[in-house]
Coordinates of C-alpha atoms in Angstrom, one line a residue:
M70 CA -2.4 25.9 3.3
I71 CA -2.2 28.3 6.2
T72 CA -1.1 31.9 5.5
K73 CA 2.1 33.4 7.0
E74 CA 0.0 35.7 9.2
E75 CA -2.1 32.8 10.5
L76 CA 1.1 30.8 11.0
R77 CA 2.5 33.6 13.2
Q78 CA -0.6 33.5 15.4
L79 CA -0.6 29.7 15.5
L80 CA 3.0 29.7 16.8
K81 CA 1.9 31.5 19.9
S82 CA -1.5 29.8 20.1
T83 CA -2.8 28.0 23.3
E84 CA -4.6 25.4 21.1
T85 CA -1.7 23.0 21.8
Y86 CA -3.6 19.9 20.6
R87 CA -3.3 21.3 17.1
I88 CA 0.4 22.1 17.1
E89 CA 3.6 20.1 17.3
R90 CA 6.7 22.3 17.3
T91 CA 10.2 20.9 16.8
V92 CA 13.7 21.8 15.6
S93 CA 14.6 18.2 14.9
T94 CA 14.9 17.2 11.2
G95 CA 15.7 13.5 11.3
N96 CA 13.2 11.8 13.7
K97 CA 10.8 10.2 11.2
D98 CA 9.0 8.2 14.0
K99 CA 8.2 11.5 15.9
F100 CA 6.9 13.1 12.7
S101 CA 4.8 10.1 11.7
E102 CA 3.3 9.8 15.2
A103 CA 2.3 13.5 15.1
I104 CA 0.7 13.2 11.7
C105 CA -1.2 10.1 12.9
A106 CA -2.4 11.9 16.1
F107 CA -3.6 15.0 14.1
S108 CA -5.4 12.7 11.7
N109 CA -7.3 11.0 14.6
D110 CA -8.4 14.5 16.0
L111 CA -9.5 13.0 19.3
P112 CA -11.1 16.2 20.6
G113 CA -13.3 16.2 17.5
S114 CA -12.4 19.9 16.7
H115 CA -12.6 19.3 12.9
K116 CA -9.6 21.6 12.7
N117 CA -6.4 20.9 10.9
G118 CA -3.3 20.0 12.8
Y119 CA 0.2 21.4 12.2
L120 CA 3.6 19.8 12.5
I121 CA 6.0 22.8 12.5
I122 CA 9.7 22.1 12.0
G123 CA 12.1 24.9 12.8
A124 CA 10.2 26.4 15.8
E125 CA 11.1 26.1 19.5
D126 CA 8.7 25.0 22.1
D127 CA 7.9 28.6 23.0
G128 CA 6.9 29.3 19.4
E129 CA 10.1 31.2 18.5
I130 CA 11.6 30.5 15.1
K131 CA 15.1 29.0 15.3
P132 CA 17.5 31.6 14.1
G133 CA 19.0 30.8 10.6
F134 CA 17.0 27.6 10.3
K135 CA 16.9 26.4 6.6
V136 CA 14.3 24.0 5.1
T137 CA 16.0 21.9 2.4
D138 CA 14.4 20.3 -0.6
A139 CA 15.4 16.9 0.8
L140 CA 13.6 17.6 4.1
L141 CA 10.5 18.7 2.2
K142 CA 10.5 15.4 0.2
N143 CA 11.1 13.3 3.3
I144 CA 8.2 14.7 5.2
A145 CA 5.9 14.5 2.2
A146 CA 6.9 10.9 1.6
L147 CA 5.6 10.0 5.1
R148 CA 2.0 10.2 3.7
S149 CA 2.3 7.2 1.4
D150 CA 5.2 5.1 2.8
G151 CA 2.6 2.5 4.0
N152 CA 3.3 3.0 7.7
I153 CA 0.4 5.4 8.4
L154 CA -3.0 3.7 7.6
P155 CA -5.4 4.8 6.3
I156 CA -3.4 7.3 4.3
P157 CA -3.6 10.7 5.8
T158 CA -4.7 13.9 3.9
M159 CA -1.8 16.4 4.3
S160 CA 0.2 19.1 2.6
V161 CA 3.7 20.3 3.1
D162 CA 5.2 23.7 2.4
R163 CA 8.2 26.0 3.2
Y164 CA 7.6 29.5 4.9
E165 CA 10.4 32.1 4.9
F166 CA 10.7 34.7 7.8
P167 CA 13.4 37.2 8.6
E168 CA 14.5 35.0 11.6
G169 CA 14.6 31.8 9.5
E170 CA 12.5 29.3 7.6
L171 CA 9.8 26.9 8.8
L172 CA 8.5 23.7 7.3
V173 CA 4.8 23.3 7.9
C174 CA 3.0 20.0 7.5
E175 CA -0.8 20.6 7.5
V176 CA -2.9 17.5 8.4
Q177 CA -6.6 17.2 8.0
P178 CA -8.7 15.2 10.4
S179 CA -9.5 11.8 8.9
P180 CA -13.0 10.5 8.4
M181 CA -11.7 7.0 8.7
T182 CA -10.4 6.8 12.3
P183 CA -8.6 5.2 14.0
V184 CA -5.6 6.0 12.0
R185 CA -2.6 3.8 12.9
Y186 CA 1.2 4.3 12.7
R187 CA 2.8 0.9 12.5
G188 CA -0.2 -0.7 14.2
R189 CA -0.5 1.9 17.0
V190 CA -3.2 4.5 17.4
F191 CA -1.7 7.9 18.4
V192 CA -3.8 10.8 19.7
R193 CA -3.2 14.3 21.1
I194 CA -3.9 14.9 24.8
G195 CA -3.5 18.6 25.0
P196 CA 0.2 19.4 24.2
R197 CA 1.2 15.8 24.6
R198 CA 1.1 12.9 22.1
D199 CA 0.3 9.4 23.4
I200 CA -1.0 6.0 22.4
A201 CA -4.8 5.8 22.6
S202 CA -6.5 4.0 25.4
E203 CA -9.3 1.4 24.8
D204 CA -12.0 4.0 25.4
E205 CA -10.4 6.6 23.2
E206 CA -10.0 4.0 20.4
R207 CA -13.7 3.1 20.8
I208 CA -14.6 6.8 20.3
L209 CA -12.5 6.9 17.2
T210 CA -14.1 3.7 15.9
E211 CA -17.6 5.0 16.4
R212 CA -16.7 8.2 14.6
R213 CA -15.4 6.2 11.7
T214 CA -18.6 4.3 11.4
A215 CA -20.6 7.5 11.4
N216 CA -18.4 9.2 8.8
M217 CA -17.8 6.5 6.3
A218 CA -20.3 5.4 3.7
T219 CA -18.2 3.1 1.5
F220 CA -19.7 -0.3 0.7
D221 CA -17.0 -2.2 2.5
V222 CA -17.5 -0.6 5.9
T223 CA -21.3 -0.8 5.9
P224 CA -22.9 -3.6 8.0
C225 CA -23.7 -6.9 6.3
L226 CA -27.0 -7.3 8.1
R227 CA -27.6 -11.0 7.1
A228 CA -24.2 -12.1 8.3
K229 CA -23.2 -13.2 11.8
L230 CA -19.9 -13.7 13.5
S231 CA -20.2 -17.4 13.0
D232 CA -20.2 -16.9 9.2
L233 CA -16.6 -15.7 9.5
N234 CA -13.4 -17.7 10.0
V235 CA -12.8 -16.3 13.5
D236 CA -9.5 -18.1 14.0
M237 CA -8.3 -16.6 10.7
I238 CA -9.1 -13.1 12.1
R239 CA -7.8 -13.6 15.6
N240 CA -4.6 -15.4 14.7
G241 CA -3.9 -14.5 11.1
Y242 CA -5.0 -10.9 10.7
L243 CA -5.2 -8.9 13.9
P244 CA -1.5 -9.7 14.8
K245 CA -0.6 -8.1 11.5
A246 CA -2.9 -5.1 11.7
V247 CA -2.3 -4.1 15.3
D248 CA 1.0 -3.7 17.1
A249 CA 1.9 -6.8 19.2
D250 CA 2.2 -5.0 22.5
V251 CA -1.1 -3.2 22.0
L252 CA -2.9 -6.4 21.1
A253 CA -1.4 -8.3 24.1
A254 CA -2.8 -5.6 26.4
D255 CA -6.2 -5.4 24.7
N256 CA -8.9 -6.9 26.9
R257 CA -11.8 -6.0 24.7
S258 CA -14.1 -8.5 23.1
L259 CA -13.3 -9.8 19.6
E260 CA -16.2 -7.8 18.2
E261 CA -14.7 -4.6 19.6
Q262 CA -11.2 -5.4 18.3
M263 CA -12.7 -6.1 14.8
A264 CA -14.7 -2.9 15.0
S265 CA -11.4 -0.9 15.5
V266 CA -10.1 -2.1 12.1
G267 CA -13.4 -1.7 10.3
L268 CA -14.5 -5.4 10.3
Y269 CA -17.5 -5.2 12.7
D270 CA -20.5 -2.8 13.2
M271 CA -21.2 -2.4 16.9
D272 CA -24.5 -0.6 16.3
S273 CA -26.0 -3.3 14.1
H274 CA -24.1 -6.2 15.9
C275 CA -22.9 -7.8 12.7
P276 CA -19.8 -8.0 10.5
T277 CA -19.1 -5.4 7.9
N278 CA -19.1 -6.2 4.2
A279 CA -15.3 -6.0 4.3
A280 CA -15.2 -8.7 6.9
V281 CA -17.4 -10.9 4.7
I282 CA -15.3 -10.3 1.6
L283 CA -12.0 -10.9 3.5
F284 CA -12.9 -13.7 6.0
A285 CA -16.3 -15.3 5.4
H286 CA -16.6 -19.1 4.9
R287 CA -18.9 -18.5 1.9
P288 CA -18.8 -14.8 0.8
K289 CA -20.9 -15.4 -2.3
Q290 CA -23.8 -16.2 0.0
F291 CA -23.9 -12.5 1.0
I292 CA -22.2 -10.7 -1.9
P293 CA -23.0 -12.6 -5.1
G294 CA -20.3 -10.9 -7.2
A295 CA -17.4 -11.6 -4.8
Y296 CA -15.5 -14.1 -6.9
V297 CA -13.0 -14.3 -9.8
Q298 CA -13.9 -16.1 -13.0
Y299 CA -11.0 -17.4 -15.1
V300 CA -11.7 -18.6 -18.7
K301 CA -9.1 -19.7 -21.3
F302 CA -10.3 -19.4 -24.9
G303 CA -8.6 -21.3 -27.8
G304 CA -8.9 -18.3 -30.2
T305 CA -9.0 -14.5 -30.2
D306 CA -12.7 -14.0 -29.2
K307 CA -15.3 -15.3 -26.8
A308 CA -16.8 -17.5 -29.6
S309 CA -13.7 -19.6 -29.5
E310 CA -13.5 -23.0 -27.9
I311 CA -13.1 -22.9 -24.1
L312 CA -10.0 -24.8 -23.1
N313 CA -10.1 -24.2 -19.3
E314 CA -12.3 -22.6 -16.7
R315 CA -11.9 -21.9 -13.0
V316 CA -13.9 -20.1 -10.4
F317 CA -12.3 -18.7 -7.3
T318 CA -15.1 -18.2 -4.7
S319 CA -13.5 -18.3 -1.3
C320 CA -12.7 -15.3 0.9
L321 CA -9.8 -13.1 -0.1
F322 CA -7.6 -14.3 2.8
D323 CA -7.8 -17.8 1.3
Q324 CA -8.4 -16.8 -2.4
L325 CA -5.4 -14.6 -3.1
P326 CA -2.7 -17.3 -2.4
K327 CA -4.6 -19.8 -4.6
L328 CA -5.0 -17.2 -7.4
D329 CA -1.3 -16.4 -7.2
T330 CA -0.3 -20.1 -7.5
F331 CA -2.8 -20.7 -10.3
T332 CA -1.4 -17.8 -12.3
E333 CA 2.2 -19.0 -11.9
N334 CA 1.4 -22.6 -12.8
S335 CA -1.3 -22.2 -15.5
V336 CA -1.1 -18.7 -17.1
V337 CA 2.6 -17.7 -16.9
T338 CA 4.5 -20.0 -19.3
T339 CA 8.2 -20.3 -20.3
R340 CA 9.3 -21.7 -23.6
P341 CA 12.6 -22.0 -25.4
V342 CA 13.2 -19.8 -28.5
P343 CA 16.1 -20.4 -30.9
V344 CA 18.6 -17.5 -30.9
T345 CA 21.2 -19.2 -33.1
A346 CA 21.6 -22.6 -34.7
F347 CA 23.1 -23.9 -31.4
R348 CA 21.6 -21.7 -28.7
E349 CA 18.2 -21.2 -27.2
E350 CA 16.8 -18.6 -24.7
Q351 CA 13.8 -18.9 -22.4
V352 CA 10.9 -16.5 -23.1
V353 CA 8.3 -15.8 -20.5
N354 CA 4.9 -14.8 -21.9
Y355 CA 3.8 -12.6 -19.0
P356 CA 5.8 -11.4 -15.9
R357 CA 4.1 -13.1 -12.9
E358 CA 4.6 -10.2 -10.6
A359 CA 2.9 -7.8 -13.0
I360 CA -0.2 -10.1 -13.5
R361 CA -0.3 -10.5 -9.7
E362 CA -0.3 -6.7 -9.3
L363 CA -3.1 -6.3 -11.8
L364 CA -5.2 -8.9 -10.1
L365 CA -4.7 -7.2 -6.7
N366 CA -5.7 -3.9 -8.1
A367 CA -8.9 -5.5 -9.5
V368 CA -9.7 -7.1 -6.1
M369 CA -8.9 -3.9 -4.2
H370 CA -10.7 -1.4 -6.4
R371 CA -13.7 -3.3 -7.8
D372 CA -17.3 -2.4 -7.0
Y373 CA -18.5 -5.2 -4.7
S374 CA -22.1 -4.0 -4.8
S375 CA -22.2 -5.2 -8.4
N376 CA -23.1 -8.9 -9.2
M377 CA -20.4 -9.0 -11.9
P378 CA -17.3 -11.1 -11.0
I379 CA -13.8 -10.2 -11.8
R380 CA -13.2 -11.5 -15.3
Y381 CA -9.8 -13.0 -15.8
Y382 CA -9.9 -14.1 -19.5
E383 CA -7.0 -15.6 -21.4
F384 CA -7.1 -15.5 -25.3
S385 CA -4.5 -16.8 -27.7
D386 CA -3.2 -13.3 -28.3
R387 CA -3.9 -11.4 -25.1
L388 CA -4.9 -11.5 -21.4
E389 CA -7.9 -9.4 -20.2
I390 CA -8.7 -8.5 -16.6
M391 CA -11.9 -6.6 -16.0
N392 CA -13.6 -5.6 -12.8
A393 CA -16.9 -3.8 -12.0
G394 CA -16.5 -0.1 -11.2
G395 CA -14.6 2.5 -13.3
L396 CA -12.2 5.1 -11.9
Y397 CA -13.3 6.2 -8.4
G398 CA -13.2 9.4 -6.5
K399 CA -10.4 11.8 -7.4
A400 CA -9.1 9.5 -10.2
R401 CA -10.1 10.6 -13.7
P402 CA -9.1 9.5 -17.2
E403 CA -7.1 12.7 -17.6
N404 CA -5.0 12.2 -14.4
F405 CA -4.7 8.3 -14.4
P406 CA -2.5 6.8 -13.1
H407 CA -0.9 9.8 -11.3
V408 CA -3.9 10.3 -9.0
N409 CA -5.6 7.4 -7.2
D410 CA -8.5 7.0 -4.7
Y411 CA -9.9 4.0 -2.8
R412 CA -13.4 2.7 -3.4
N413 CA -12.8 0.1 -0.6
P414 CA -10.5 1.7 2.0
I415 CA -11.0 -1.1 4.6
I416 CA -10.1 -3.8 2.0
A417 CA -7.1 -1.8 0.8
E418 CA -5.9 -1.4 4.4
A419 CA -6.3 -5.1 5.0
L420 CA -4.3 -6.0 1.8
K421 CA -1.5 -3.7 3.0
N422 CA -1.5 -5.3 6.5
L423 CA -1.4 -8.8 4.9
G424 CA 1.6 -7.9 2.8
Y425 CA -0.1 -8.0 -0.6
V426 CA 0.2 -4.2 -1.2
N427 CA 3.3 -2.3 -0.3
M428 CA 3.7 0.7 -2.6
F429 CA 0.7 2.9 -2.7
N430 CA 0.0 4.7 -6.0
R431 CA 3.0 2.9 -7.6
G432 CA 1.3 -0.2 -8.8
V433 CA 0.6 0.9 -12.4
S434 CA 4.1 2.3 -12.8
R435 CA 5.6 -0.9 -11.4
V436 CA 3.5 -3.1 -13.8
K437 CA 4.6 -1.0 -16.8
E438 CA 8.2 -1.4 -15.8
L439 CA 7.9 -5.2 -15.4
F440 CA 6.2 -5.6 -18.8
K441 CA 8.8 -3.5 -20.5
E442 CA 11.6 -5.5 -18.8
N443 CA 10.1 -8.7 -20.0
G444 CA 9.7 -7.4 -23.6
N445 CA 5.9 -7.3 -23.8
P446 CA 4.0 -4.7 -25.9
P447 CA 2.6 -1.7 -24.0
I448 CA -0.3 -2.3 -21.7
D449 CA -3.8 -1.1 -22.7
F450 CA -5.6 0.5 -19.7
N451 CA -9.2 1.1 -20.7
V452 CA -10.3 3.9 -18.4
D453 CA -13.0 5.4 -20.6
K454 CA -15.7 2.8 -19.7
I455 CA -17.9 4.2 -17.0
T456 CA -19.0 1.1 -15.2
V457 CA -15.9 -1.2 -15.5
F458 CA -12.1 -1.0 -15.5
E459 CA -10.3 -3.1 -18.1
V460 CA -6.7 -4.0 -18.6
V461 CA -5.5 -5.8 -21.8
V462 CA -2.0 -7.2 -22.0
K463 CA -0.3 -9.0 -24.8
P464 CA 2.3 -11.8 -24.5
N465 CA 6.0 -11.6 -25.2
N466 CA 6.7 -13.7 -28.3
E467 CA 10.2 -12.7 -29.1
V468 CA 13.7 -12.8 -27.5
K469 CA 14.6 -9.4 -26.3
K470 CA 17.6 -8.0 -28.1
V471 CA 20.7 -7.4 -25.9
K472 CA 23.0 -4.5 -26.5
A473 CA 26.6 -5.2 -27.6
G474 CA 28.8 -5.9 -24.6
H475 CA 25.9 -7.0 -22.5
K476 CA 25.3 -10.4 -23.9
G477 CA 23.6 -12.7 -21.4
R478 CA 23.4 -10.1 -18.7
K479 CA 20.1 -10.2 -16.8
K480 CA 18.5 -7.0 -15.7
L481 CA 17.3 -7.0 -12.1
I482 CA 13.5 -7.1 -11.7
P483 CA 12.7 -7.0 -8.0
S484 CA 10.0 -9.3 -6.8
Q485 CA 8.2 -9.2 -3.5
T486 CA 9.7 -12.5 -2.6
E487 CA 13.2 -11.1 -3.0
F488 CA 12.3 -8.0 -1.1
N489 CA 11.0 -10.2 1.8
K490 CA 14.1 -12.3 1.6
L491 CA 16.3 -9.2 1.9
L492 CA 14.2 -7.8 4.8
Q493 CA 14.4 -11.0 6.7
Y494 CA 18.2 -11.3 6.2
C495 CA 18.7 -7.7 7.5
S496 CA 16.9 -8.3 10.7
V497 CA 20.4 -8.2 12.0
P498 CA 22.6 -5.3 10.7
R499 CA 24.5 -6.3 7.5
T500 CA 27.2 -4.7 5.4
M501 CA 26.8 -4.2 1.7
P502 CA 29.2 -7.0 0.8
E503 CA 27.3 -9.4 3.1
I504 CA 24.0 -8.5 1.5
L505 CA 25.4 -8.8 -2.1
G506 CA 26.8 -12.2 -1.3
F507 CA 23.6 -13.4 0.3
M508 CA 21.4 -12.2 -2.6
G509 CA 23.8 -13.4 -5.2
Y510 CA 24.6 -10.1 -7.0
S511 CA 27.9 -8.5 -7.9
D512 CA 26.8 -5.1 -9.3
R513 CA 26.7 -2.8 -6.2
T514 CA 25.2 0.3 -8.0
K515 CA 22.4 -1.6 -9.8
F516 CA 21.5 -3.5 -6.7
R517 CA 21.3 -0.4 -4.6
N518 CA 19.0 1.4 -7.1
K519 CA 16.7 -1.6 -7.5
Y520 CA 16.5 -2.9 -4.0
L521 CA 18.0 -0.8 -1.2
K522 CA 16.9 2.6 -2.4
P523 CA 13.1 1.7 -2.6
L524 CA 13.3 0.1 0.9
L525 CA 15.2 3.0 2.3
D526 CA 12.7 5.5 0.9
E527 CA 9.8 3.5 2.3
G528 CA 11.4 3.3 5.7
K529 CA 11.5 -0.5 5.7
I530 CA 15.4 -0.5 6.0
E531 CA 17.6 2.0 7.7
M532 CA 21.3 2.7 7.8
T533 CA 23.2 2.3 11.1
N534 CA 25.3 5.3 10.2
P535 CA 23.0 7.7 8.3
E536 CA 25.3 10.7 8.7
H537 CA 27.9 8.9 6.5
P538 CA 25.9 6.9 3.9
R539 CA 29.0 5.9 1.9
S540 CA 31.0 4.8 4.9
S541 CA 32.9 1.5 4.5
I542 CA 31.5 0.3 7.8
Q543 CA 27.9 1.2 6.9
K544 CA 25.3 -1.5 7.7
Y545 CA 21.7 -1.9 6.9
K546 CA 19.0 -3.1 9.3
T547 CA 15.3 -3.9 8.8
V548 CA 13.0 -1.4 10.6

């Protein structure tokens, strides 16, 4: 981070393209747009940008300004709330001066431009922040191609645009990846539009590997290992009788819904277990949302340059999911799962835009919670293998004991379907009683902690009266 002496000089600096000064503390859109603009670094200065909260436009520190812990957490949370993509590299700190305190958010230029905030590309034009023009976005796209060397962004030289499902890209993906107003005013060719989101290489005049994996008619034709192999064994090892086998070879846009449906219908099972002589309870072997999350992680983080498919093996006593490529980048066995990195940033960004991934760096924690709620044994993450990443999960075979006084009470396990249902209902401002009635829940506190708080923290829902969060007339609206 910058030193206090350097910060003093920066407050009076004429390098206005690197500085955003404000005394506002609640305008998340303004802060996110500034972080997005600094990440894009349109001038190509390769210098860090600074969002300084607590400073006036003339560089003077607002007398008596205080930086609270809540403000620090709110600004830091903008990094991974899923609205700024790709995720920016930034740090946040508090600086104390005799006149008052400053919050400084230091943002590094991204090598994966253009960075978007809610589908829009923001850049700094001198002291002003604005939406990038087509030419400016083209510059950022070319810079991204030059900077990145990950497999998914490199050109697939044997592929042509005709090898892709163009309608799927134009009508199914671009409207979700780019803001509607920006897309409506975009007069560029489809190739240029695809290049702006990492799906086309303008220099080589061909799709990238990410485009082939996500949207090709036959991705295995170009990337032999781009498929999922499911095998069900009758026993506890691979020498056992094979009871079922499926291969999912289509592009991810088409494959993921099929994989989700197959898991729900063929892998996840529910069976009655006697509790007393006259009563039975239903036991689910694996929580569907957790298996879905593990498969998405395998798809998103696997090494696509390997010919090994994703192995989705079901044994009589366990489920194994293995993908090529061990921990990547900053992720290490000693810091997993608290630190993550992206082997395939374009594919990860696409999965977020398509609604499959919503909580960056929370997937493993969420999976553990879902398995614990379902009564399964702890998950075994094998992170010691160098060339592969393996997850082993065991089924729930027993009815989970319920504490006295809580007989029959179900614990809330939020699913993405329920989150989407809530977001759609709150497209019009709703009160808490209206939401509880619509969702079919009576416990206000538990519902708030399991549903509303995560959505509020991620900026997907907002309060109409944020100054009085406990107000009886408080309403909630989808952002």
